[in-house]
mmCIF file of C-alpha atoms in Angstrom:
data_model
loop_
_atom_site.group_PDB
_atom_site.id
_atom_site.type_symbol
_atom_site.label_atom_id
_atom_site.label_comp_id
_atom_site.label_asym_id
_atom_site.label_seq_id
_atom_site.Cartn_x
_atom_site.Cartn_y
_atom_site.Cartn_z
ATOM 1 C CA MET S 1 -38.594 9.468 3.270
ATOM 2 C CA ILE S 2 -40.656 7.559 0.663
ATOM 3 C CA GLU S 3 -42.378 10.718 -0.387
ATOM 4 C CA ASN S 4 -39.079 12.509 -0.953
ATOM 5 C CA HIS S 5 -37.836 9.567 -3.025
ATOM 6 C CA LEU S 6 -41.002 9.752 -5.169
ATOM 7 C CA LYS S 7 -40.455 13.443 -5.657
ATOM 8 C CA TYR S 8 -36.891 12.998 -6.613
ATOM 9 C CA GLU S 9 -37.481 10.198 -9.150
ATOM 10 C CA PRO S 10 -39.647 12.210 -11.669
ATOM 11 C CA ALA S 11 -37.311 15.149 -11.349
ATOM 12 C CA SER S 12 -34.277 12.896 -12.064
ATOM 13 C CA SER S 13 -36.007 11.227 -15.038
ATOM 14 C CA SER S 14 -37.098 14.618 -16.460
ATOM 15 C CA LYS S 15 -33.521 15.669 -16.266
ATOM 16 C CA TYR S 16 -32.537 13.002 -18.749
ATOM 17 C CA ALA S 17 -35.654 13.231 -20.896
ATOM 18 C CA GLY S 18 -33.908 15.173 -23.694
ATOM 19 C CA ILE S 19 -30.975 12.761 -24.153
ATOM 20 C CA LYS S 20 -33.321 9.766 -23.921
ATOM 21 C CA GLN S 21 -35.501 11.119 -26.605
ATOM 22 C CA ALA S 22 -32.466 11.991 -28.737
ATOM 23 C CA ILE S 23 -31.064 8.439 -28.476
ATOM 24 C CA LYS S 24 -34.469 6.997 -29.280
ATOM 25 C CA GLU S 25 -34.933 9.228 -32.381
ATOM 26 C CA ARG S 26 -31.503 8.510 -33.710
ATOM 27 C CA GLY S 27 -31.913 4.889 -33.042
ATOM 28 C CA LYS S 28 -35.135 4.806 -35.035
ATOM 29 C CA ILE S 29 -33.486 6.534 -37.982
ATOM 30 C CA HIS S 30 -30.619 4.059 -37.930
ATOM 31 C CA ILE S 31 -32.884 1.038 -37.686
ATOM 32 C CA LYS S 32 -34.805 2.166 -40.765
ATOM 33 C CA THR S 33 -31.470 2.575 -42.590
ATOM 34 C CA LEU S 34 -30.404 -0.872 -41.561
ATOM 35 C CA TYR S 35 -33.572 -2.431 -42.633
ATOM 36 C CA PHE S 36 -33.566 -0.733 -45.944
ATOM 37 C CA PHE S 37 -29.976 -1.649 -46.817
ATOM 38 C CA THR S 38 -30.217 -5.189 -45.474
ATOM 39 C CA TYR S 39 -33.441 -6.093 -47.391
ATOM 40 C CA PHE S 40 -32.283 -4.185 -50.495
ATOM 41 C CA MET S 41 -29.099 -6.178 -50.344
ATOM 42 C CA LEU S 42 -30.808 -9.477 -49.868
ATOM 43 C CA GLY S 43 -33.203 -8.672 -52.652
ATOM 44 C CA PHE S 44 -30.411 -7.725 -55.064
ATOM 45 C CA ALA S 45 -28.478 -10.927 -54.146
ATOM 46 C CA PHE S 46 -31.616 -13.006 -54.825
ATOM 47 C CA PHE S 47 -32.183 -11.339 -58.123
ATOM 48 C CA LYS S 48 -28.451 -11.883 -59.243
ATOM 49 C CA SER S 49 -28.454 -15.492 -58.102
ATOM 50 C CA ASN S 50 -31.866 -16.691 -59.151
ATOM 51 C CA VAL S 51 -32.735 -14.504 -62.122
ATOM 52 C CA GLN S 52 -29.376 -13.795 -63.665
ATOM 53 C CA ASN S 53 -27.832 -17.030 -62.382
ATOM 54 C CA GLN S 54 -24.714 -15.185 -61.030
ATOM 55 C CA HIS S 55 -23.389 -16.578 -57.713
ATOM 56 C CA ASP S 56 -20.340 -14.354 -57.291
ATOM 57 C CA ALA S 57 -20.737 -12.674 -53.887
ATOM 58 C CA ASP S 58 -17.941 -10.165 -54.629
ATOM 59 C CA SER S 59 -19.680 -8.735 -57.778
ATOM 60 C CA ILE S 60 -22.897 -8.267 -55.681
ATOM 61 C CA ILE S 61 -21.101 -6.433 -52.901
ATOM 62 C CA ARG S 62 -19.065 -4.262 -55.362
ATOM 63 C CA VAL S 63 -22.318 -2.769 -56.763
ATOM 64 C CA PHE S 64 -22.840 -1.069 -53.373
ATOM 65 C CA LEU S 65 -19.343 -1.020 -51.802
ATOM 66 C CA ASP S 66 -17.188 0.884 -54.217
ATOM 67 C CA GLU S 67 -14.197 2.779 -52.967
ATOM 68 C CA ALA S 68 -14.981 5.846 -55.011
ATOM 69 C CA LEU S 69 -18.599 5.803 -53.811
ATOM 70 C CA ALA S 70 -17.473 5.592 -50.161
ATOM 71 C CA LEU S 71 -14.932 8.383 -50.693
ATOM 72 C CA TYR S 72 -17.516 10.571 -52.435
ATOM 73 C CA SER S 73 -20.043 9.935 -49.626
ATOM 74 C CA LEU S 74 -17.542 10.922 -47.009
ATOM 75 C CA CYS S 75 -16.527 14.048 -48.831
ATOM 76 C CA PHE S 76 -20.229 15.006 -49.525
ATOM 77 C CA PHE S 77 -21.129 14.537 -45.837
ATOM 78 C CA ALA S 78 -18.064 16.451 -44.619
ATOM 79 C CA GLY S 79 -18.952 19.390 -46.975
ATOM 80 C CA CYS S 80 -22.610 19.448 -46.052
ATOM 81 C CA PHE S 81 -21.923 19.073 -42.375
ATOM 82 C CA PHE S 82 -19.517 22.015 -42.430
ATOM 83 C CA ILE S 83 -21.968 24.204 -44.296
ATOM 84 C CA PHE S 84 -24.697 23.150 -41.865
ATOM 85 C CA LYS S 85 -22.561 24.183 -38.862
ATOM 86 C CA LEU S 86 -21.667 27.444 -40.538
ATOM 87 C CA LEU S 87 -25.363 28.205 -41.268
ATOM 88 C CA GLU S 88 -26.171 27.121 -37.674
ATOM 89 C CA PHE S 89 -23.824 29.816 -36.401
ATOM 90 C CA LEU S 90 -25.207 32.457 -38.797
ATOM 91 C CA SER S 91 -28.833 31.526 -38.034
ATOM 92 C CA LYS S 92 -28.289 32.692 -34.508
ATOM 93 C CA LYS S 93 -27.542 36.152 -35.785
ATOM 94 C CA SER S 94 -30.220 36.186 -38.498
ATOM 95 C CA SER S 95 -33.288 34.074 -39.197
ATOM 96 C CA ILE S 96 -32.726 34.503 -42.929
ATOM 97 C CA PHE S 97 -30.323 31.442 -42.815
ATOM 98 C CA GLU S 98 -32.778 29.183 -41.027
ATOM 99 C CA CYS S 99 -34.260 27.594 -44.121
ATOM 100 C CA LEU S 100 -30.783 26.885 -45.584
ATOM 101 C CA LYS S 101 -29.638 25.493 -42.297
ATOM 102 C CA ASN S 102 -32.462 22.916 -42.259
ATOM 103 C CA ILE S 103 -31.710 21.900 -45.926
ATOM 104 C CA PHE S 104 -28.087 21.239 -45.171
ATOM 105 C CA TYR S 105 -28.988 19.447 -41.943
ATOM 106 C CA TRP S 106 -31.145 17.115 -43.993
ATOM 107 C CA LEU S 107 -28.384 16.652 -46.541
ATOM 108 C CA SER S 108 -25.739 15.933 -43.986
ATOM 109 C CA ASN S 109 -27.988 13.679 -41.872
ATOM 110 C CA THR S 110 -29.091 11.650 -45.082
ATOM 111 C CA SER S 111 -25.446 11.282 -46.335
ATOM 112 C CA TYR S 112 -24.418 10.133 -42.832
ATOM 113 C CA GLU S 113 -27.178 7.473 -42.977
ATOM 114 C CA PHE S 114 -26.004 6.460 -46.435
ATOM 115 C CA ILE S 115 -22.440 6.012 -45.022
ATOM 116 C CA LEU S 116 -23.943 3.865 -42.259
ATOM 117 C CA GLY S 117 -25.654 1.806 -44.913
ATOM 118 C CA LEU S 118 -22.356 1.351 -46.760
ATOM 119 C CA LEU S 119 -20.780 0.240 -43.503
ATOM 120 C CA VAL S 120 -23.577 -2.383 -43.050
ATOM 121 C CA VAL S 121 -22.804 -3.686 -46.623
ATOM 122 C CA TYR S 122 -19.098 -3.789 -45.779
ATOM 123 C CA ILE S 123 -19.840 -5.883 -42.657
ATOM 124 C CA PHE S 124 -22.192 -8.096 -44.609
ATOM 125 C CA GLY S 125 -19.368 -8.659 -47.094
ATOM 126 C CA PHE S 126 -17.357 -10.196 -44.208
ATOM 127 C CA ALA S 127 -20.261 -12.517 -43.391
ATOM 128 C CA ILE S 128 -20.365 -13.951 -46.877
ATOM 129 C CA HIS S 129 -16.545 -13.802 -47.360
ATOM 130 C CA ALA S 130 -16.691 -11.267 -50.235
ATOM 131 C CA PRO S 131 -13.115 -10.505 -51.283
ATOM 132 C CA ILE S 132 -13.787 -6.657 -51.406
ATOM 133 C CA SER S 133 -14.462 -6.703 -47.652
ATOM 134 C CA VAL S 134 -12.069 -9.486 -46.558
ATOM 135 C CA ASN S 135 -9.164 -8.200 -48.577
ATOM 136 C CA SER S 136 -9.586 -4.622 -47.335
ATOM 137 C CA ILE S 137 -7.973 -5.647 -44.100
ATOM 138 C CA PRO S 138 -6.105 -8.875 -44.897
ATOM 139 C CA TRP S 139 -4.154 -8.802 -41.659
ATOM 140 C CA LEU S 140 -7.341 -9.137 -39.525
ATOM 141 C CA ASP S 141 -8.605 -12.652 -38.797
ATOM 142 C CA THR S 142 -12.426 -12.215 -39.048
ATOM 143 C CA SER S 143 -12.922 -16.024 -39.590
ATOM 144 C CA ASN S 144 -13.157 -16.059 -35.708
ATOM 145 C CA PHE S 145 -16.850 -15.652 -35.101
ATOM 146 C CA TYR S 146 -16.593 -13.681 -31.876
ATOM 147 C CA ALA S 147 -14.015 -11.347 -33.525
ATOM 148 C CA TYR S 148 -16.366 -10.771 -36.400
ATOM 149 C CA VAL S 149 -19.275 -10.079 -34.084
ATOM 150 C CA PHE S 150 -17.327 -7.698 -31.834
ATOM 151 C CA PHE S 151 -15.703 -6.020 -34.812
ATOM 152 C CA SER S 152 -19.133 -5.386 -36.412
ATOM 153 C CA LEU S 153 -20.764 -4.131 -33.159
ATOM 154 C CA SER S 154 -17.926 -1.834 -32.353
ATOM 155 C CA LEU S 155 -18.058 -0.205 -35.842
ATOM 156 C CA ILE S 156 -21.906 0.164 -35.683
ATOM 157 C CA PHE S 157 -21.777 1.679 -32.094
ATOM 158 C CA ILE S 158 -18.929 4.010 -33.024
ATOM 159 C CA THR S 159 -21.047 5.263 -35.915
ATOM 160 C CA PHE S 160 -24.118 5.632 -33.739
ATOM 161 C CA SER S 161 -22.281 7.537 -30.918
ATOM 162 C CA LEU S 162 -20.582 9.869 -33.535
ATOM 163 C CA GLY S 163 -24.017 10.536 -35.035
ATOM 164 C CA LEU S 164 -25.178 11.720 -31.580
ATOM 165 C CA PHE S 165 -22.330 14.146 -31.324
ATOM 166 C CA ALA S 166 -22.912 15.356 -34.848
ATOM 167 C CA PHE S 167 -26.707 15.919 -34.840
ATOM 168 C CA VAL S 168 -27.884 16.247 -31.185
ATOM 169 C CA GLU S 169 -27.710 19.732 -29.570
ATOM 170 C CA LYS S 170 -24.952 20.356 -27.155
ATOM 171 C CA GLU S 171 -27.398 21.318 -24.388
ATOM 172 C CA VAL S 172 -29.074 17.842 -24.751
ATOM 173 C CA LEU S 173 -25.669 15.988 -24.846
ATOM 174 C CA LYS S 174 -24.692 17.696 -21.563
ATOM 175 C CA GLN S 175 -27.587 15.953 -19.808
ATOM 176 C CA SER S 176 -25.698 12.613 -19.706
ATOM 177 C CA ASN S 177 -22.288 11.036 -20.286
ATOM 178 C CA VAL S 178 -23.907 8.056 -22.073
ATOM 179 C CA PRO S 179 -22.742 9.133 -25.610
ATOM 180 C CA LYS S 180 -19.128 9.706 -24.391
ATOM 181 C CA ILE S 181 -19.089 6.331 -22.449
ATOM 182 C CA LEU S 182 -20.592 4.555 -25.532
ATOM 183 C CA LEU S 183 -17.886 6.030 -27.840
ATOM 184 C CA ILE S 184 -15.056 5.177 -25.484
ATOM 185 C CA ILE S 185 -16.242 1.593 -24.978
ATOM 186 C CA SER S 186 -16.803 1.023 -28.699
ATOM 187 C CA LEU S 187 -13.313 2.417 -29.569
ATOM 188 C CA THR S 188 -11.763 0.335 -26.822
ATOM 189 C CA LEU S 189 -13.588 -2.844 -28.018
ATOM 190 C CA LEU S 190 -12.494 -2.088 -31.633
ATOM 191 C CA LEU S 191 -8.871 -1.655 -30.447
ATOM 192 C CA VAL S 192 -8.926 -4.973 -28.421
ATOM 193 C CA VAL S 193 -10.443 -6.871 -31.379
ATOM 194 C CA LEU S 194 -7.772 -5.438 -33.835
ATOM 195 C CA LEU S 195 -4.881 -6.142 -31.513
ATOM 196 C CA THR S 196 -6.020 -9.716 -30.475
ATOM 197 C CA ASN S 197 -6.918 -10.896 -33.968
ATOM 198 C CA VAL S 198 -4.051 -9.798 -36.047
ATOM 199 C CA LYS S 199 -2.913 -12.630 -38.406
ATOM 200 C CA SER S 200 0.607 -13.770 -37.761
#
């Protein structure tokens, strides 16, 4: 009985090895992005306040979080991702498209990470009450600490789970329902936060 259990456990863990590795790798990429944007943001804020003696949080946020920049980033990602998927399909028929596929994979992945960085700046804007973030959804009461935390976490986990669906192979995703469950829970949490914290 014990021997059978020991035999089953490695087989079971190897069954999920692909999805575990994919989540680990995507997580590492996201953490690097978060570190970069967070420290760059703090460094820029320090420079503006201590060197240039400007203490307007909104002007600091607006350097990074501009509506045109966000829209351009989304359009650029959508275009690159569409071309990547097209080249991925064509590369199955001919290896001549393999190099181009890798280039557009890198472009779509990088632009996706940039969008994640903009999202972090957006959330950071709520933390310091920058008007550009707060006024974007004036009907949501993010002054509630728990609402702000759950709102931020839900956005980050939605972005993370969508990244898994976008950049992890379908065969690997089929190994586990974790990405689907994570997306459903994150969307549900976001919906609950939005519905329970609407300003009257």
